[in-house]
Coordinates of C-alpha atoms in Angstrom, one line a residue:
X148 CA 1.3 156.3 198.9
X149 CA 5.1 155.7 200.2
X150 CA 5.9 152.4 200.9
X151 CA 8.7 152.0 203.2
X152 CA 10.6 148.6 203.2
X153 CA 13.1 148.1 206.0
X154 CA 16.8 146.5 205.5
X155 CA 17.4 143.7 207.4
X156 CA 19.8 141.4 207.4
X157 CA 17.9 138.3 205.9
X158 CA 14.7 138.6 204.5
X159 CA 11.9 139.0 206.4
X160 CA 8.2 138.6 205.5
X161 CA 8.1 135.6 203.3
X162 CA 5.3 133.4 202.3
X163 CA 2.5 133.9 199.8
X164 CA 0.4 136.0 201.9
X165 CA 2.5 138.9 202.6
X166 CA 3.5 139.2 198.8
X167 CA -0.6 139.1 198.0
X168 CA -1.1 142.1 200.6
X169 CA 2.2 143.8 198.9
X170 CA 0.6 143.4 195.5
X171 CA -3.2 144.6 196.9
X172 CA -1.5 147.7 198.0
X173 CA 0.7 148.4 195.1
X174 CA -2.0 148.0 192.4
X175 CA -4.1 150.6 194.4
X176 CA -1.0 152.9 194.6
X177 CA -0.9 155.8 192.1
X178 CA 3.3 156.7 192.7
X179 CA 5.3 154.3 195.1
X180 CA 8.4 156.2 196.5
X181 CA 11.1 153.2 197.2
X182 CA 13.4 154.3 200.2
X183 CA 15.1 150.7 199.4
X184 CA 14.2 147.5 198.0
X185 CA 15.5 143.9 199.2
X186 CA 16.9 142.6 195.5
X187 CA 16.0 139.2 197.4
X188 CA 13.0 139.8 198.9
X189 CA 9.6 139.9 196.7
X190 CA 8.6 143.3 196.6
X191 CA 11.6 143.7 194.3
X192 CA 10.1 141.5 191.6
X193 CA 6.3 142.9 192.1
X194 CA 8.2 146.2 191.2
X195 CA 10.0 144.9 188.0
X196 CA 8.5 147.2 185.0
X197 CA 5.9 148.7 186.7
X198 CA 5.3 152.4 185.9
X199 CA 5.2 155.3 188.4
X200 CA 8.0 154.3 190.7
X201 CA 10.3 156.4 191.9
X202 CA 13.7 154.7 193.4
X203 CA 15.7 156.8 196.0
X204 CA 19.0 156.1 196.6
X205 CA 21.0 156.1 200.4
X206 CA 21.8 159.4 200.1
X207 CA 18.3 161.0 199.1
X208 CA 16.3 158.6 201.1
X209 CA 17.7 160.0 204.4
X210 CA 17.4 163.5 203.5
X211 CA 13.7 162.7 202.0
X212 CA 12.6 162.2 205.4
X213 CA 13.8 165.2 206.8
X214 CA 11.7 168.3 206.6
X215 CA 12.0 171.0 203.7
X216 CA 13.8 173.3 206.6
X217 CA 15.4 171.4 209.2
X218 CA 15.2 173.1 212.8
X219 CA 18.6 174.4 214.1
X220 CA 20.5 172.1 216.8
X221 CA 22.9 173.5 219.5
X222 CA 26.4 172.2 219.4
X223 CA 26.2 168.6 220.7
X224 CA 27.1 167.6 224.0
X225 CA 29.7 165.5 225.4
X226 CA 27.1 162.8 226.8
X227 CA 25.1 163.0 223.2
X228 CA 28.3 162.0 221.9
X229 CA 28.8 159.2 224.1
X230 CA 25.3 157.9 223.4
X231 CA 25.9 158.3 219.9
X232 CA 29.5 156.1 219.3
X233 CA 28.0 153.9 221.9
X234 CA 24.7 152.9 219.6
X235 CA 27.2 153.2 216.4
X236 CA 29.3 150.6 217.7
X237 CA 26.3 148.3 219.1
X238 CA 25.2 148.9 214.9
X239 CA 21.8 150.4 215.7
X240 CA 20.7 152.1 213.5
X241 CA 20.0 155.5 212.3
X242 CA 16.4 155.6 212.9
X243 CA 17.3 154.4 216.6
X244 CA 19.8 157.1 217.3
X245 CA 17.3 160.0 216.3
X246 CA 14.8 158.8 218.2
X247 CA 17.2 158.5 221.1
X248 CA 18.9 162.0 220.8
X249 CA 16.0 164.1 218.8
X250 CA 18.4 165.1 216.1
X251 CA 17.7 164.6 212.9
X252 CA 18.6 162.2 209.9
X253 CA 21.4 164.3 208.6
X254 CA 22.5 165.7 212.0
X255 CA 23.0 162.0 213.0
X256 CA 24.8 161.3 210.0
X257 CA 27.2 164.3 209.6
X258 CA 28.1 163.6 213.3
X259 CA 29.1 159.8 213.1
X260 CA 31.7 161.0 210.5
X261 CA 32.8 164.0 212.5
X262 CA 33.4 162.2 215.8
X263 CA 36.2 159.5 215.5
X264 CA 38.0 162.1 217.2
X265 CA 41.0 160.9 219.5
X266 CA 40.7 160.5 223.1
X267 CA 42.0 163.6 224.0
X268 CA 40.3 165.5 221.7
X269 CA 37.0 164.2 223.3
X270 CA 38.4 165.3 226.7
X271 CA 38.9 168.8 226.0
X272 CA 35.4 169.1 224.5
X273 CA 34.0 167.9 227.6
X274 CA 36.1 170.0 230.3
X275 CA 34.9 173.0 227.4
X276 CA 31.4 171.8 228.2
X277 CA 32.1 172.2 232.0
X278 CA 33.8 175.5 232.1
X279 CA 30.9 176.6 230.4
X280 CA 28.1 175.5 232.7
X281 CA 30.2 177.2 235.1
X282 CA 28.9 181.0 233.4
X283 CA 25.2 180.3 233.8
X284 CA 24.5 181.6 230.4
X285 CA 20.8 180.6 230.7
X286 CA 20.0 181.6 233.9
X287 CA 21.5 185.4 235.0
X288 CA 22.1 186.5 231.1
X289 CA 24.8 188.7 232.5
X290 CA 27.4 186.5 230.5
X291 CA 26.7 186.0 226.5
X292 CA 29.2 183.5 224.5
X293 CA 30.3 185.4 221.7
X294 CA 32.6 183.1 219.9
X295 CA 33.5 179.0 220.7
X296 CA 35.9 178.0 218.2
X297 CA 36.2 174.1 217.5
X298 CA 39.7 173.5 215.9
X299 CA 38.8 172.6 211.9
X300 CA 41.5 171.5 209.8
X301 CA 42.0 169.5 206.3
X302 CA 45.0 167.7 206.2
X303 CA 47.8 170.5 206.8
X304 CA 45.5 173.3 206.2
X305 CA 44.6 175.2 209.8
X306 CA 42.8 178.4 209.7
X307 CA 44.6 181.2 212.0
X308 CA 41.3 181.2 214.9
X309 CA 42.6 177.6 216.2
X310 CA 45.6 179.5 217.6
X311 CA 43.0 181.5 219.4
X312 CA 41.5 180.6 222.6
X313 CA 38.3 178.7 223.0
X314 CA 35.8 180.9 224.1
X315 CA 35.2 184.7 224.2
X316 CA 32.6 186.0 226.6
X317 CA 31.3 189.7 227.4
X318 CA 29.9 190.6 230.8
X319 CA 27.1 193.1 231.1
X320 CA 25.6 194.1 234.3
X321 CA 24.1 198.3 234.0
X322 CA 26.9 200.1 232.6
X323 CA 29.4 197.9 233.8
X324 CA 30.6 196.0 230.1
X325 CA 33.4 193.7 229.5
X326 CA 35.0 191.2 227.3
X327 CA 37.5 189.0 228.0
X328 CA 38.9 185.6 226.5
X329 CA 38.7 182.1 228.1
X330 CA 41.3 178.8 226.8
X331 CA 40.1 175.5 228.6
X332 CA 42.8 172.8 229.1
X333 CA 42.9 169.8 231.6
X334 CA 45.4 167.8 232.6
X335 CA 44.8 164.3 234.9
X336 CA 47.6 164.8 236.8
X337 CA 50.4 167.9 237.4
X338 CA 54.0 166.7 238.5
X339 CA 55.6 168.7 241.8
X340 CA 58.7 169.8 239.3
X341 CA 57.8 170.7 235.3
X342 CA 60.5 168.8 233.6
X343 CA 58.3 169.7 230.7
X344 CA 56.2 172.8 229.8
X345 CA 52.7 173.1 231.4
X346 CA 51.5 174.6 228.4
X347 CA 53.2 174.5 224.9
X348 CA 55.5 178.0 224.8
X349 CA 53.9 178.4 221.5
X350 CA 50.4 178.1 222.1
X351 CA 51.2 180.9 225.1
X352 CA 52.5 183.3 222.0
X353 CA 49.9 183.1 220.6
X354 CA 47.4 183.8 223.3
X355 CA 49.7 186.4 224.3
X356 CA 49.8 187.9 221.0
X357 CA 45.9 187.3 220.5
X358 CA 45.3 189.5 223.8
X359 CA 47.5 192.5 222.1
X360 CA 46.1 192.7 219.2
X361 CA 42.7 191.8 220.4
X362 CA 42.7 193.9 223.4
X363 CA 41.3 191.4 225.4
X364 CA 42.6 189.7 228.8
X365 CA 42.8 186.0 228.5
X366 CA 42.4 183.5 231.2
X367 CA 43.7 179.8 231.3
X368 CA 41.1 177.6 233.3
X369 CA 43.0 174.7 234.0
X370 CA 41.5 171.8 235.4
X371 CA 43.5 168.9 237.0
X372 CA 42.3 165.1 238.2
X373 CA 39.4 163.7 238.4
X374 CA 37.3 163.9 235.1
X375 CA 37.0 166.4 232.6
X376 CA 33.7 166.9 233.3
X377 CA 34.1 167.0 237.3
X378 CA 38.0 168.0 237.8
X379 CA 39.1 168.0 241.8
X380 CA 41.0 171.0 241.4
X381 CA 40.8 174.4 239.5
X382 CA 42.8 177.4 238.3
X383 CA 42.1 180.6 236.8
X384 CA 45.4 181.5 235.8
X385 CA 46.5 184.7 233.9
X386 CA 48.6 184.7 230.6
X387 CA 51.2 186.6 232.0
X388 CA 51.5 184.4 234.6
X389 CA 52.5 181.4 232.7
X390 CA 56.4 181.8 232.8
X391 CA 57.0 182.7 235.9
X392 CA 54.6 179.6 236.9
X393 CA 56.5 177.7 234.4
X394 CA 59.7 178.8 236.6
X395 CA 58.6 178.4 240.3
X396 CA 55.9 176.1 239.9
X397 CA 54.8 177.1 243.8
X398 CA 53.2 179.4 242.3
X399 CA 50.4 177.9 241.0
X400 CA 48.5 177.5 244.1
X401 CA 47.3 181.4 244.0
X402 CA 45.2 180.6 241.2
X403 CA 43.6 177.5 242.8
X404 CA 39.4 178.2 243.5
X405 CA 38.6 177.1 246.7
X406 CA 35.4 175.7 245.1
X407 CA 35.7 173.9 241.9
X408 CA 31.7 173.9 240.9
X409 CA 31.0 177.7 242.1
X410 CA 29.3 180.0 239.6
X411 CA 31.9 182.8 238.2
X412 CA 31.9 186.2 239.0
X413 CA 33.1 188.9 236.4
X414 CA 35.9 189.4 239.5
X415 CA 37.9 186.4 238.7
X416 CA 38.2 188.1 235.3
X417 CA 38.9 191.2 235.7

């Protein structure tokens, strides 16, 4: 028999009939598992010296309640982690943020430390998210997303992909096959003159130098105003178009989609 006891912030239950009922249960019990126990509450003094009791700390309690093998979760979503920090912040619980976004114990966990991410970080996942709905991966299966690199780092340490661009993609339709890469970046507003780069020269290197020694074509998709997950405008721009954009920026407006929200075709890559 597991007996689960919740934490609360006073305690709960008192009075001489819940601790009779506790002590009914307990004496029928052959091995109590305790999740947690109230030091101020009376099941912890019904426990002291009994035999067969097992006493799991923070960490092994959560993952105790996960399965043996826990089912595989896509990457989470921009409005996942919305709802997430949102509950975190209210101080709901864990219990009420799995049963809100079907994750699991340690998935919940793992992602309340991974996400106090800044602002802007949180923006480019989201426009990343959109640019990808824009492939209809699930529906015609003539796109597949091979690669979607997330930039990792420890301290100073960077591994070399986060110079790369965010998505690779190959497009298959009968013998017609191609791969191609695909960095997301959006901007809320863009001035009429660049007094500053639109895109850091260095970051262009290396996407120029990625497409060489890859042998891959890379497109910027740069979005601009509204929000990152709706922009008002949209470009598909070239990466050896960059410095003569960065020059005249006229130029931009040949890149501009007439319709922001429109399905890709393999065209606009190739």
């Amino acid at each position: 028999m597991l007996i689960l006891e919740l934490q609360r912030d006073e305690p709960r239950g008192a009075g001489q009939t819940p601790r009779l009922r506790n002590q009914f249960i307990m004496q029928m019990a052959q091995h109590i598992v305790c999740g947690y126990v109230n030091k101020n509450g009376s099941i912890f003094s019904i426990l002291a010296g009994a035999k067969d009791v097992l006493y799991l700390d923070q960490e092994n309690m959560i993952i105790a309640a996960e399965p043996l093998i826990a089912p595989s979760h896509q990457r989470w979503k921009v409005w996942e982690d919305k709802i997430l920090l949102r509950m975190f912040y209210e101080d709901m619980g864990l219990h009420a943020i799995k049963k809100r976004l079907l994750r699991t114990y340690i998935s919940v966990r793992t992602r309340i430390r991974a996400i106090t991410l800044p602002e802007e970080v949180l923006k480019g996942r989201e426009f990343e998210d959109f640019v990808l709905e824009l492939f209809d991966l699930n529906e015609t299966k003539t796109y597949s997303l091979l690669e979607w690199r997330g930039d990792k780092s420890l301290g100073e340490i960077r591994p070399v992909s986060n110079t790369y661009p965010d998505f690779v993609l190959e497009y298959k339709e009968g013998r017609r096959k191609k791969k191609f890469a695909v960095e997301c970046k959006w901007r809320a507003s863009i001035p009429k003159r660049f007094t500053q780069p639109l895109f850091e020269p260095e970051q262009i290197t290396h996407y120029q130098e990625y497409a060489v020694e890859k042998a891959q074509k890379v497109i910027i998709i740069l979005g601009v105003g509204g929000e990152p997950s709706m922009p008002e405008e949209l470009y598909l721009i070239t990466i050896d178009a960059i410095s003569q954009i960065q020059s005249k920026p006229s130029l931009l407006k040949q890149f501009k989609r007439e319709i922001v929200d429109k399905w890709f075709s393999i065209d606009e890559f190739t």
